[in-house]
Coordinates of C-alpha atoms in Angstrom, one line a residue:
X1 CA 0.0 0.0 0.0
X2 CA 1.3 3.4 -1.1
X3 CA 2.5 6.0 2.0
X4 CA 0.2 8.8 2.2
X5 CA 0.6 12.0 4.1
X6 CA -1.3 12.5 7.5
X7 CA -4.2 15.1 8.4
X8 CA -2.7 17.1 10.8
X9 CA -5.6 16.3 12.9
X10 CA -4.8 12.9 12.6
X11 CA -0.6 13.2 14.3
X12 CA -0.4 12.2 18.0
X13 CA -0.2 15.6 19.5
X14 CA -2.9 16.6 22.3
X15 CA -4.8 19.5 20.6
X16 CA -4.1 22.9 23.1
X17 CA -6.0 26.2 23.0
X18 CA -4.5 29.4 22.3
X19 CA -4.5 30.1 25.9
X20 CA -2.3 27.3 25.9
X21 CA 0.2 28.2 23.3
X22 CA 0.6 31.7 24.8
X23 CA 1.3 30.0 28.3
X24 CA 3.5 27.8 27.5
X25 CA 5.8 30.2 25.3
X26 CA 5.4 34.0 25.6
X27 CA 7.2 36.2 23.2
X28 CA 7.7 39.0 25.7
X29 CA 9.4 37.1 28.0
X30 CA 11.4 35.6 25.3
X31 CA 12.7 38.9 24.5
X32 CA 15.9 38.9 25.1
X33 CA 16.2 43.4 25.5
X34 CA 13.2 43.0 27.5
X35 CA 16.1 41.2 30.3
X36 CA 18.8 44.3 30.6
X37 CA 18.1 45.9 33.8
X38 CA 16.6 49.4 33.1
X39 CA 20.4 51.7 33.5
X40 CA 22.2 49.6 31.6
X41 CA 19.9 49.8 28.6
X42 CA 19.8 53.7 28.9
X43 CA 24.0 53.3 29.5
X44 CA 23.9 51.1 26.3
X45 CA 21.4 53.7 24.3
X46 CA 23.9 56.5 24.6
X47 CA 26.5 54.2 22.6
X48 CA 24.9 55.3 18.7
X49 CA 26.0 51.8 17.5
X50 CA 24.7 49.3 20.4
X51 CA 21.7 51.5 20.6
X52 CA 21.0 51.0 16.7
X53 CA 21.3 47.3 17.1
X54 CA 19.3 46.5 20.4
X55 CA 16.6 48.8 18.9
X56 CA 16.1 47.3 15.4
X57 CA 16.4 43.7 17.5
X58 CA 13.8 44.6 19.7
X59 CA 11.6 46.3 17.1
X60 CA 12.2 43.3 14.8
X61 CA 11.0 41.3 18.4
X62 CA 7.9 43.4 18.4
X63 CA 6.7 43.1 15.1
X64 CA 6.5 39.3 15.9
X65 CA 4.0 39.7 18.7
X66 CA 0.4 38.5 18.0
X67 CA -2.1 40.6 17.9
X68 CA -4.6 38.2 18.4
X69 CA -4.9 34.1 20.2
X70 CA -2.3 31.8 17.8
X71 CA -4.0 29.1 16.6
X72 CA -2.0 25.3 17.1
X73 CA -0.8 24.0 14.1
X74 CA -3.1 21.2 14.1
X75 CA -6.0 24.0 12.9
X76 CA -4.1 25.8 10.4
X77 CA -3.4 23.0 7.1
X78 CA -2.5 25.9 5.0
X79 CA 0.4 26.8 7.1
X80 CA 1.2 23.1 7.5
X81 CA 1.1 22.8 3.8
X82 CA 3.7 25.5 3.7
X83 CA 5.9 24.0 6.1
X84 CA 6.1 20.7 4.3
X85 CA 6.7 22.2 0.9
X86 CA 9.0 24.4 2.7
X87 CA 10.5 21.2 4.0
X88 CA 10.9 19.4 0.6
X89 CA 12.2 22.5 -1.0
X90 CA 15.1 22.4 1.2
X91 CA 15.6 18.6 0.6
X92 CA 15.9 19.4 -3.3
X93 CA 18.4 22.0 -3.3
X94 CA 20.4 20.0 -0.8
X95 CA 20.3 17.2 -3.0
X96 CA 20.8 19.5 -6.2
X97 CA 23.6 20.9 -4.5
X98 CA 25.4 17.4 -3.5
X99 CA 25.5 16.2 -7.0
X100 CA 26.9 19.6 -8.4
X101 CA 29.9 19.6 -5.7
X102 CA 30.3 16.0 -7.1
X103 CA 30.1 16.9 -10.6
X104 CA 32.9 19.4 -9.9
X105 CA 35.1 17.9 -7.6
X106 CA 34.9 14.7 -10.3
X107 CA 35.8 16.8 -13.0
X108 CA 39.0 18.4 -11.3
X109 CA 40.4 15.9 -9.0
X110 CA 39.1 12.5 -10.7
X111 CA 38.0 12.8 -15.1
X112 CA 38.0 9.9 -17.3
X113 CA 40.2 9.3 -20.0
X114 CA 41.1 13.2 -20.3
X115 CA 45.4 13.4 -19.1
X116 CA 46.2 11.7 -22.1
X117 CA 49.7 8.9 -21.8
X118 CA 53.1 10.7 -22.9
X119 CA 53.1 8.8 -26.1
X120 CA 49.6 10.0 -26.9
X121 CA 50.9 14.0 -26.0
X122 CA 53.9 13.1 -28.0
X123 CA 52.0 12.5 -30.8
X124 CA 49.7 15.3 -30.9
X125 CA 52.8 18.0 -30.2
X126 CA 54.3 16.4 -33.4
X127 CA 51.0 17.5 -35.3
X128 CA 50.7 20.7 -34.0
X129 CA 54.0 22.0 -34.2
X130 CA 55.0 21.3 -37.4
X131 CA 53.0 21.2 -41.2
X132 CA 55.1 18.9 -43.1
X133 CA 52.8 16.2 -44.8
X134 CA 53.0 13.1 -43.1
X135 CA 53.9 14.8 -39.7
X136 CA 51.4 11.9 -37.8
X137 CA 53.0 9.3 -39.1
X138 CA 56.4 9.1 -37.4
X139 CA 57.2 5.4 -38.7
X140 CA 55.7 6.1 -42.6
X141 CA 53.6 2.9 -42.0
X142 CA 51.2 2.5 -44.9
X143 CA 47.3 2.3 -44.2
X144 CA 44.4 1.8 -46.1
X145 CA 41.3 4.0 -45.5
X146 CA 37.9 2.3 -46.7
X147 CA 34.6 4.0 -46.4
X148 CA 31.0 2.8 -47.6
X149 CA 28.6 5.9 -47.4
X150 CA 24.8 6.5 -48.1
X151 CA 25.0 10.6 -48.7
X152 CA 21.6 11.3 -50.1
X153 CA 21.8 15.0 -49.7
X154 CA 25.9 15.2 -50.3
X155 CA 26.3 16.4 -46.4
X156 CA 29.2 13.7 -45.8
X157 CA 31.0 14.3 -48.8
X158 CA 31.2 18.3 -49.0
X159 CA 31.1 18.8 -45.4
X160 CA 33.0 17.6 -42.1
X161 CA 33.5 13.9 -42.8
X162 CA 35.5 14.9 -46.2
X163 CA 37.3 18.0 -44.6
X164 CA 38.1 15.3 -42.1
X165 CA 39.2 12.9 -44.5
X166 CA 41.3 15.1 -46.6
X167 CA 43.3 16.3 -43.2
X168 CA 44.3 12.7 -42.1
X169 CA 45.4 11.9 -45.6
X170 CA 47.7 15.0 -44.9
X171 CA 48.8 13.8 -41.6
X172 CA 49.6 10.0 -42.4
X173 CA 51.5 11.8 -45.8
X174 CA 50.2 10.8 -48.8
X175 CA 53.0 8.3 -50.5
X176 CA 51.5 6.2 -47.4
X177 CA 47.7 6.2 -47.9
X178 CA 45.3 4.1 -50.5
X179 CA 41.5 6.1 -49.9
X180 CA 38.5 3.5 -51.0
X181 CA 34.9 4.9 -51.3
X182 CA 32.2 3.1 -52.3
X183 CA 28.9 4.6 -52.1
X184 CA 25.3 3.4 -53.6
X185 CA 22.0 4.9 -54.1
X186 CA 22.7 8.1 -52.7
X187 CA 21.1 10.3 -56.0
X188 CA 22.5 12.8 -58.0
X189 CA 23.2 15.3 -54.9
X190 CA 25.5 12.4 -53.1
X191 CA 27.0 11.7 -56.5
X192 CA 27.9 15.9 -57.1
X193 CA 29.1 16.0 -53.5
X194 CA 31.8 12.7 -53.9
X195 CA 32.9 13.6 -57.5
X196 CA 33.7 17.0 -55.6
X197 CA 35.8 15.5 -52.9
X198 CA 37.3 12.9 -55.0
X199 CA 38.8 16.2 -57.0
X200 CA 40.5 17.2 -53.4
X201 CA 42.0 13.6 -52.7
X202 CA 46.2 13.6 -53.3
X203 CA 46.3 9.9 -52.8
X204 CA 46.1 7.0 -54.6
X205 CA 42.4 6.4 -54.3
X206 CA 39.6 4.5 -55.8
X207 CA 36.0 6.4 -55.6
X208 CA 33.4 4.5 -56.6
X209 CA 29.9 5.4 -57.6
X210 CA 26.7 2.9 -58.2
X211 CA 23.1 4.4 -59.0
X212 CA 22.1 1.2 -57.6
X213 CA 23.4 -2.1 -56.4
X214 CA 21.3 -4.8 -57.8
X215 CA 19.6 -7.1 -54.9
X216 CA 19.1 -10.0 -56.8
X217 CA 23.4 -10.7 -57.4
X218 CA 22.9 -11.5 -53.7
X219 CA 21.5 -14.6 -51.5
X220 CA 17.7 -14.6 -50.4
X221 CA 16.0 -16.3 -47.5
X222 CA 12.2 -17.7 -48.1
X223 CA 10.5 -15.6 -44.9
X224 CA 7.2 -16.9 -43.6
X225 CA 4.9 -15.9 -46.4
X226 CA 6.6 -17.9 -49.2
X227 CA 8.6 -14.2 -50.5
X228 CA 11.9 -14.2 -51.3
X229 CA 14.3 -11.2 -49.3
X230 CA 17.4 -10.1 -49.3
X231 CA 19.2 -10.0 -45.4
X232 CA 19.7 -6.6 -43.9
X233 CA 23.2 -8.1 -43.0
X234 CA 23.3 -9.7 -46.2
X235 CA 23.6 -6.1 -47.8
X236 CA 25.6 -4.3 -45.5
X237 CA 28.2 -6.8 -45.5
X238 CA 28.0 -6.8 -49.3
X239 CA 28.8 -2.8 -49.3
X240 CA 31.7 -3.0 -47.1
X241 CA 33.5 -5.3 -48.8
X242 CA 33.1 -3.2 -51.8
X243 CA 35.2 -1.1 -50.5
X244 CA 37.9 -3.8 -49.9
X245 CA 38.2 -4.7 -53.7
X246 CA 40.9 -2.6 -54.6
X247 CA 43.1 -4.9 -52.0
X248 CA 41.9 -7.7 -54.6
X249 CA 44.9 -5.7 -57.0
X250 CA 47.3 -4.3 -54.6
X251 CA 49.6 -7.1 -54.4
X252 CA 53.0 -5.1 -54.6
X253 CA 52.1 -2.7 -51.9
X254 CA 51.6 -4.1 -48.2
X255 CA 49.5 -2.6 -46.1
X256 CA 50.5 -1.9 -42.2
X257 CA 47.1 -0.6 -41.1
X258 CA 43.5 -0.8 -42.6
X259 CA 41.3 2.2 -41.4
X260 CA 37.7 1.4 -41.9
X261 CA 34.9 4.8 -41.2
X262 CA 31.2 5.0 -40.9
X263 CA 29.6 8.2 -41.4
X264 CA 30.6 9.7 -38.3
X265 CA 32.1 13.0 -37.2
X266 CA 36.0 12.5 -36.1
X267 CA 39.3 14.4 -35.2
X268 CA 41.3 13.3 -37.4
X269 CA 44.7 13.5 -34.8
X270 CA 42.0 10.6 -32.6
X271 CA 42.1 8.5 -35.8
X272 CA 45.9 9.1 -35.4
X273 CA 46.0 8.0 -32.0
X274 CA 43.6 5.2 -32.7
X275 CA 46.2 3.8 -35.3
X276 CA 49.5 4.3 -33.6
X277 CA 48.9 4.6 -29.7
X278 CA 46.9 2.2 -29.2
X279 CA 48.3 -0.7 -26.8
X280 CA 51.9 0.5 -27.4
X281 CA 54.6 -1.9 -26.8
X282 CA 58.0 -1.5 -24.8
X283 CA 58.7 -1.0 -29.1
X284 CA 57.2 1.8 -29.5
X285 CA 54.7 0.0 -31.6
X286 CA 50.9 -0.6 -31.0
X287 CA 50.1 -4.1 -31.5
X288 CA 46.3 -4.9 -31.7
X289 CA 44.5 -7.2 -34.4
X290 CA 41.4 -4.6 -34.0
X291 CA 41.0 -1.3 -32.5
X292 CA 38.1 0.3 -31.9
X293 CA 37.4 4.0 -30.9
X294 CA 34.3 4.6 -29.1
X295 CA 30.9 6.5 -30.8
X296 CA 28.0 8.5 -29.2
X297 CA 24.2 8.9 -30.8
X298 CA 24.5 12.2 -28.1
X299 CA 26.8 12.9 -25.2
X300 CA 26.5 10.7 -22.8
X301 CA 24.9 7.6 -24.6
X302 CA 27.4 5.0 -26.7
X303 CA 25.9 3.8 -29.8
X304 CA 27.4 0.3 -31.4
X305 CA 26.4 -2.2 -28.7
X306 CA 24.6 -4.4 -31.7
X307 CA 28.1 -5.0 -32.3
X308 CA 30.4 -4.8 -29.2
X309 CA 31.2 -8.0 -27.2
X310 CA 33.3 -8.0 -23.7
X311 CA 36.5 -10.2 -22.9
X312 CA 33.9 -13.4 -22.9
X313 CA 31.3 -12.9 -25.3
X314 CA 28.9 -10.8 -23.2
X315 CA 26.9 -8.1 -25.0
X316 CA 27.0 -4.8 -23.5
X317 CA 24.9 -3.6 -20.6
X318 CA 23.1 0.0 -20.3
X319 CA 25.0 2.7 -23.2
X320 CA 26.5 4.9 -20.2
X321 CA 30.1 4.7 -18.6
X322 CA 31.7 2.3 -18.0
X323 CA 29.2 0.6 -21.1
X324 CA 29.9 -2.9 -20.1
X325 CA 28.3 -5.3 -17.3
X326 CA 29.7 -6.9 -14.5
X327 CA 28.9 -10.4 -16.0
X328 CA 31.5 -12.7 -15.5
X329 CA 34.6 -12.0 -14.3
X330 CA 33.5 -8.3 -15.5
X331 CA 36.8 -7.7 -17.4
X332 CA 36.0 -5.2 -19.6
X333 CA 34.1 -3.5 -17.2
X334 CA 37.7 -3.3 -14.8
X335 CA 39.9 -2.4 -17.7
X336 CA 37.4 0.7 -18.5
X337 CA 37.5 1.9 -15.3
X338 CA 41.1 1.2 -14.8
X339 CA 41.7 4.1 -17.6
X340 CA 43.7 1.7 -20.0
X341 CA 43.5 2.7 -23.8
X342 CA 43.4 -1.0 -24.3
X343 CA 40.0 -2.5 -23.3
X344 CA 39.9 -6.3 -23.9
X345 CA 36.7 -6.8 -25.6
X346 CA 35.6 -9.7 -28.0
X347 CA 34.6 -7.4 -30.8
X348 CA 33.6 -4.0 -31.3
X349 CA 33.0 -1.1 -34.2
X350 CA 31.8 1.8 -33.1
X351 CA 32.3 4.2 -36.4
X352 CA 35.7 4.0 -36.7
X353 CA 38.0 1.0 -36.4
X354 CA 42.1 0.0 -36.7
X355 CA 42.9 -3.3 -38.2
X356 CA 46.3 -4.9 -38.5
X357 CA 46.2 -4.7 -42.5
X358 CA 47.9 -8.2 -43.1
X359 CA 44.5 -10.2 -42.4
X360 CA 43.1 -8.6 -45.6
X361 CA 45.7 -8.9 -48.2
X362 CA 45.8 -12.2 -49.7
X363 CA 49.7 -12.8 -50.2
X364 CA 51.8 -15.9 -49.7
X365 CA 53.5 -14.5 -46.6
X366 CA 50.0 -13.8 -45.1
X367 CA 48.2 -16.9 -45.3
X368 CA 47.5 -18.4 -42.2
X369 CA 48.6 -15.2 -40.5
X370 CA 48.5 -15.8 -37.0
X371 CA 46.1 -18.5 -36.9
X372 CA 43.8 -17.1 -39.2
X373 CA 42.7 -17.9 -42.7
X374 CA 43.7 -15.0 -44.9
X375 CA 42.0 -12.6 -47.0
X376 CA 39.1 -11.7 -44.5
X377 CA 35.8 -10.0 -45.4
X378 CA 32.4 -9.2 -43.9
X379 CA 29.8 -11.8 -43.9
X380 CA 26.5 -12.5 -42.5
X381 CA 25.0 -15.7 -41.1
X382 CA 23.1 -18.5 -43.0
X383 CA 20.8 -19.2 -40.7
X384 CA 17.2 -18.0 -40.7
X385 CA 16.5 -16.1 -37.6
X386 CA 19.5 -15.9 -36.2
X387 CA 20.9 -12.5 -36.9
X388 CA 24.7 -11.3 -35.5
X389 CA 26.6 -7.7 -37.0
X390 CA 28.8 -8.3 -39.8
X391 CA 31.1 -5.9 -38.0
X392 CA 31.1 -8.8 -35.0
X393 CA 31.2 -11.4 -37.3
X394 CA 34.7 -10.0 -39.1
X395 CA 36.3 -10.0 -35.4
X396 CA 35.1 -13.6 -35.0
X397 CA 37.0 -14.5 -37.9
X398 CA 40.3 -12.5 -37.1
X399 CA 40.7 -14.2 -34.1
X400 CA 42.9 -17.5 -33.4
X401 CA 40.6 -20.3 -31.8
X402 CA 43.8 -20.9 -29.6
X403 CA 44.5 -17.4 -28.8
X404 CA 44.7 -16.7 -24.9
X405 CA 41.8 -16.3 -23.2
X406 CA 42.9 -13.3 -21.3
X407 CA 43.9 -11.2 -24.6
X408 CA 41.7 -11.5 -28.1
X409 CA 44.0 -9.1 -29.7
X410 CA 41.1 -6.9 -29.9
X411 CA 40.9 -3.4 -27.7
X412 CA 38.2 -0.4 -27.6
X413 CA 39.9 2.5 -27.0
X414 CA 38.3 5.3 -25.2
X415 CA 40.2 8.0 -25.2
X416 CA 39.3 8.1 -29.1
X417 CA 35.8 9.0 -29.4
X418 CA 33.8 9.9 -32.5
X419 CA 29.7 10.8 -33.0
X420 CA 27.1 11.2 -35.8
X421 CA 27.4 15.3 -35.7
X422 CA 29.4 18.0 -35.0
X423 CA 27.4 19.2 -32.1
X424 CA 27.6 15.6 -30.3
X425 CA 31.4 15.4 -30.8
X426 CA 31.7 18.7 -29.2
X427 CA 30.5 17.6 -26.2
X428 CA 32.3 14.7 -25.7
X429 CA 35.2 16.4 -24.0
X430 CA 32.9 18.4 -21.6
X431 CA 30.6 15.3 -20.4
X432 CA 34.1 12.4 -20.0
X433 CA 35.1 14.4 -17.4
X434 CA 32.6 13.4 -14.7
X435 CA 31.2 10.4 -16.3
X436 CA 32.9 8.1 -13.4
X437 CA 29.9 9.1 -11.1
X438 CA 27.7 6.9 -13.6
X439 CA 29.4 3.6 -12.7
X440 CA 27.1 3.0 -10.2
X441 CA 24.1 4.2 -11.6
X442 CA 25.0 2.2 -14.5
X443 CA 25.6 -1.2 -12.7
X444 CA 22.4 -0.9 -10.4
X445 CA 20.5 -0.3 -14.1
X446 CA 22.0 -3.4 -15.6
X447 CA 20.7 -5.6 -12.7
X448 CA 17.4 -4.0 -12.3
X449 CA 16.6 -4.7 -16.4
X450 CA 18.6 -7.6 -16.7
X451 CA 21.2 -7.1 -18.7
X452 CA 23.5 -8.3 -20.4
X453 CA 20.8 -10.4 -22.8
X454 CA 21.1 -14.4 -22.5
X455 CA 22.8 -15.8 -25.6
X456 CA 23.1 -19.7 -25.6
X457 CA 25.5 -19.7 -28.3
X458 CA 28.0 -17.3 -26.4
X459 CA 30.3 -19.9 -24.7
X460 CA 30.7 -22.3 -27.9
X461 CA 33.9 -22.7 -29.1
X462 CA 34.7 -23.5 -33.0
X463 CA 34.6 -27.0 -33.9
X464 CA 33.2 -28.3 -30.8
X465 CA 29.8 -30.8 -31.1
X466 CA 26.7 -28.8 -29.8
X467 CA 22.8 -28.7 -29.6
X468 CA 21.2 -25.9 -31.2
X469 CA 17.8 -24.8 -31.7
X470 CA 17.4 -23.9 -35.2
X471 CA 14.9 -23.0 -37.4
X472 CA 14.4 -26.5 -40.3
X473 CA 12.0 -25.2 -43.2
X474 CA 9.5 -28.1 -44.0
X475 CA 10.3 -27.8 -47.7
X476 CA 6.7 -26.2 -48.8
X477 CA 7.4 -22.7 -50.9
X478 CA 5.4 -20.7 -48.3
X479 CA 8.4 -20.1 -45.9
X480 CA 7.0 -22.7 -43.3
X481 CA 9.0 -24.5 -40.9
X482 CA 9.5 -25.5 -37.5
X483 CA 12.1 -24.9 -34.4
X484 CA 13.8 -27.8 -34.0
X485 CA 16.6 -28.9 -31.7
X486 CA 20.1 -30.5 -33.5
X487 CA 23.3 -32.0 -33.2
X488 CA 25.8 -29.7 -34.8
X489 CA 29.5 -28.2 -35.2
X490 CA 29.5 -24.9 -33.5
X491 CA 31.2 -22.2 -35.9
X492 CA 33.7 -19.1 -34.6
X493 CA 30.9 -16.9 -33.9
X494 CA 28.3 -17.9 -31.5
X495 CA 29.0 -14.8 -29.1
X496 CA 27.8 -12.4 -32.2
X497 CA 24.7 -13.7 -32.7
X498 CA 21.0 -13.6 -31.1
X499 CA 17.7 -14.3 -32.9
X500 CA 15.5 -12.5 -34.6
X501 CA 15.3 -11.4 -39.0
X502 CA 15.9 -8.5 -40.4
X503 CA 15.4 -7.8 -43.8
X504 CA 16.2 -5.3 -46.5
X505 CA 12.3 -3.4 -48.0
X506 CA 13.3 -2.8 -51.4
X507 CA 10.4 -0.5 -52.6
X508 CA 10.8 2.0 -49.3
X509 CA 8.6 5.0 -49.2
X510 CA 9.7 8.4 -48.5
X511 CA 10.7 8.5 -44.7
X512 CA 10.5 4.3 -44.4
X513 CA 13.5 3.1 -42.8
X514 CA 15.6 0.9 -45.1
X515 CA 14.9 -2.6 -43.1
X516 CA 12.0 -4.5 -41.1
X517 CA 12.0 -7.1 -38.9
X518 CA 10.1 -10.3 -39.8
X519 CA 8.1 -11.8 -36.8
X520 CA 9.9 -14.8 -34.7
X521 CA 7.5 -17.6 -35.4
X522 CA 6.0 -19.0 -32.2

């Protein structure tokens, strides 16, 4: 049963008259002037300063006197009203004013990922003090930058994504950089705004153009219904290997670093960082399969957790500091708020993301590359209803099955953050500084919602005999079928996935999203 507030008849308190009140507590005699012996108040009145004091005091004193019987609180609910709204008043702005001592004492004494490491400071003083091309790229290494954009309205292209884009290209030196775009069904407005950057670009590059990529060159799946569609990851994993092809040629040039951006506003000295600070050896030399920098859909909320895994597979839990749950043995979680640049996670993407270059050049030398079958590109899943990012599923498959359990070679960094616009990316040095005090917020959230989400699939490990319940079509064209459990090999990539089917609408109306979700079956 809910509290509710008390009559004031209804408190515990004997009701008294105002005889009573007056007896029991009379202002005159309270009156503190009213007790100095007669000469000493006339000594004390000659004095122009003590005499000003006692007399505004006791006029103050005697504008307090009633003029008529008090009545007990108990028979006054307007003044009691008062006194409680009073009351809670002053309980807000005490709280009000706790949280804003600790949102300033946090963001002097205690910020998150803001004193950058020397390396990092190193780094940046390179870029800023000098303007020779090249100037962030201390070691020459060679990178490839690969981008797939929708730009309908030529915003990307002609505005702070290619300004962006043009400035690292300067920084990492152009004799070092290979720029891939490939961007589809964007109009003739997208198309103006790329053949306008593409003008700008010094490096070798390769900008590609299509009106419209043709759904039928790629696989269906019959959906309840007996209609044949095209996966939503299907497609997206068929756009960002477009931008891969020109690797397909460049055999005589290897690659240190492969760079791969979403259409998301960046500095392009983080992208720096995010390519050469990142988990930096007693060599001077990061060393990471993937890194991952960290995006924001507004200033406080993280964005990719469709595709971010921790150390063991977990998805993430609420998008606020420190992002991951304490599921586990909470890894992630501890190497977040331990301030490393180097969070162990499983996978991750999050807009802008470092590979090591040699797991997607297909060359003698690379084959079997650490563990790894070489050249890797972005797939989806096979399976109907069961749905896993083909930005997880490319981490899944740059991984060694034997790798250490402690270390996937994969890290999100977060002193490199990046957002969908300009105004979000402003922020985001403003709101790390106290976002410590979320933790936990953050972890009480995750518990009280029940995250992270149960997976099945999570702990499999590739090659090893499983059950799985899978969906078996019953061989009729109308889509039908049945959940059935089955003996089978578990694959690299259980952690990525979770069930449900999502589907690309081919014939979208103005303001339709480009997907849908077909219903689980019961």
């Amino acid at each position: 049963m809910s509290a509710r507030l008390l009559h004031p008849d209804e408190y515990e308190l004997e009701t008294r008259s105002s005889a009573d009140s007056q007896e029991s507590f009379n202002l005159d005699e309270a009156d503190f002037e009213s007790q100095v012996p007669p000469r000493p108040r006339r000594i004390l009145r000659r004095i122009p300063f003590f005499s000003k004091l006692f007399s505004s005091t006791y006029s103050g004193y005697r504008r307090l006197k009633p003029s008529r019987p008090l009545l007990s609180v108990s028979r006054r609910p307007g003044c009691y009203r008062r006194l409680l709204f009073r009351r809670w008043c002053f309980y807000l702005h005490a709280v009000a004013g706790i949280i804003l001592a600790l949102i300033v004492l946090t963001s002097i004494f205690r910020p998150s990922y803001t004193r950058l490491p020397p390396h990092y400071l190193s780094l940046r003083d390179a870029v800023s003090q000098s303007t020779q091309p090249g100037r962030g790229n201390p070691r020459n290494e060679k990178v490839f930058i690969a981008a797939s954009l929708y730009d309908r309205d030529g915003g990307l292209a002609q505005g702070h994504w290619g300004n962006s884009v043009l400035r690292l290209i300067d920084l990492l030196g152009q004799d070092n950089v290979f720029l891939s775009i490939y961007e589809n069904d964007s109009g003739p407005e997208g198309e103006r705004a790329l053949r306008g950057l593409e003008e700008q670009i010094t490096c070798r590059k390769s900008i590609v153009f299509e009106e419209h990529l043709d759904l039928e060159s790629l696989p269906k799946v019959v959906v309840p219904g007996g209609s044949k569609r095209t996966k939503r990851i299907e497609y997206l994993a068929e756009v960002r290997n477009r931008a891969l092809w020109p690797l397909n040629d460049e055999h005589e040039v290897q690659y240190d670093r492969l760079l791969y951006l979403n259409d998301i506003a960046f500095d392009p000295v983080d992208a720096l960082q995010l390519l050469f600070s990142t988990n930096v050896a007693d060599d001077g030399i990061s060393h990471y399969r993937a890194a991952c920098a960290i995006d924001f859909i507004n200033p406080f909320k993280f964005y990719d957790t469709y595709a971010t895994r921790d150390l063991q597979g977990y998805s993430m839990g609420l998008p606020f500091y420190p992002w991951f749950s304490t599921a586990g043995e909470g890894q992630s979680r501890q190497d977040v708020l331990s301030g490393t640049d180097a969070v162990r996670v499983r996978s991750c993407w999050s807009g802008m993301v470092a590979f090591d270059a040699r797991f997607f050049q297909d060359s003698q030398e690379n084959r079997g590359y650490k563990g790894v079958q070489t050249p890797a590109r972005f797939r989806a899943s096979h399976e109907m209803f069961w749905e896993a990012s083909e930005c997880c599923l490319i981490h899944a498959d740059i991984q060694d099955p034997q790798t250490n359990e402690d270390d996937s070679g994969i890290y999100l960094n977060p002193y490199v953050r990046v957002a969908y616009d300009h105004s979000t990316l402003s922020w985001l040095g403003t709101t790390r500084r106290f976002e410590r005090l979320y933790s936990f917020i953050q972890n009480l959230g995750n518990h009280l919602v029940g995250l992270p989400w149960y997976n099945s699939r999570r702990n499999e490990v590739s090659g090893q005999a499983v059950q799985q319940k899978v969906w078996v079509p019953d061989g009729k064209e109308n889509g039908g079928g049945s959940f059935q459990t089955l003996d089978r090999v578990a694959g690299n990539d259980g952690f990525c996935g979770r069930p449900g089917l999502q589907v690309i609408v081919e014939h979208r109306k103005e303001g339709q999203k480009g997907w849908e979700t077909i219903p689980m079956p019961s």
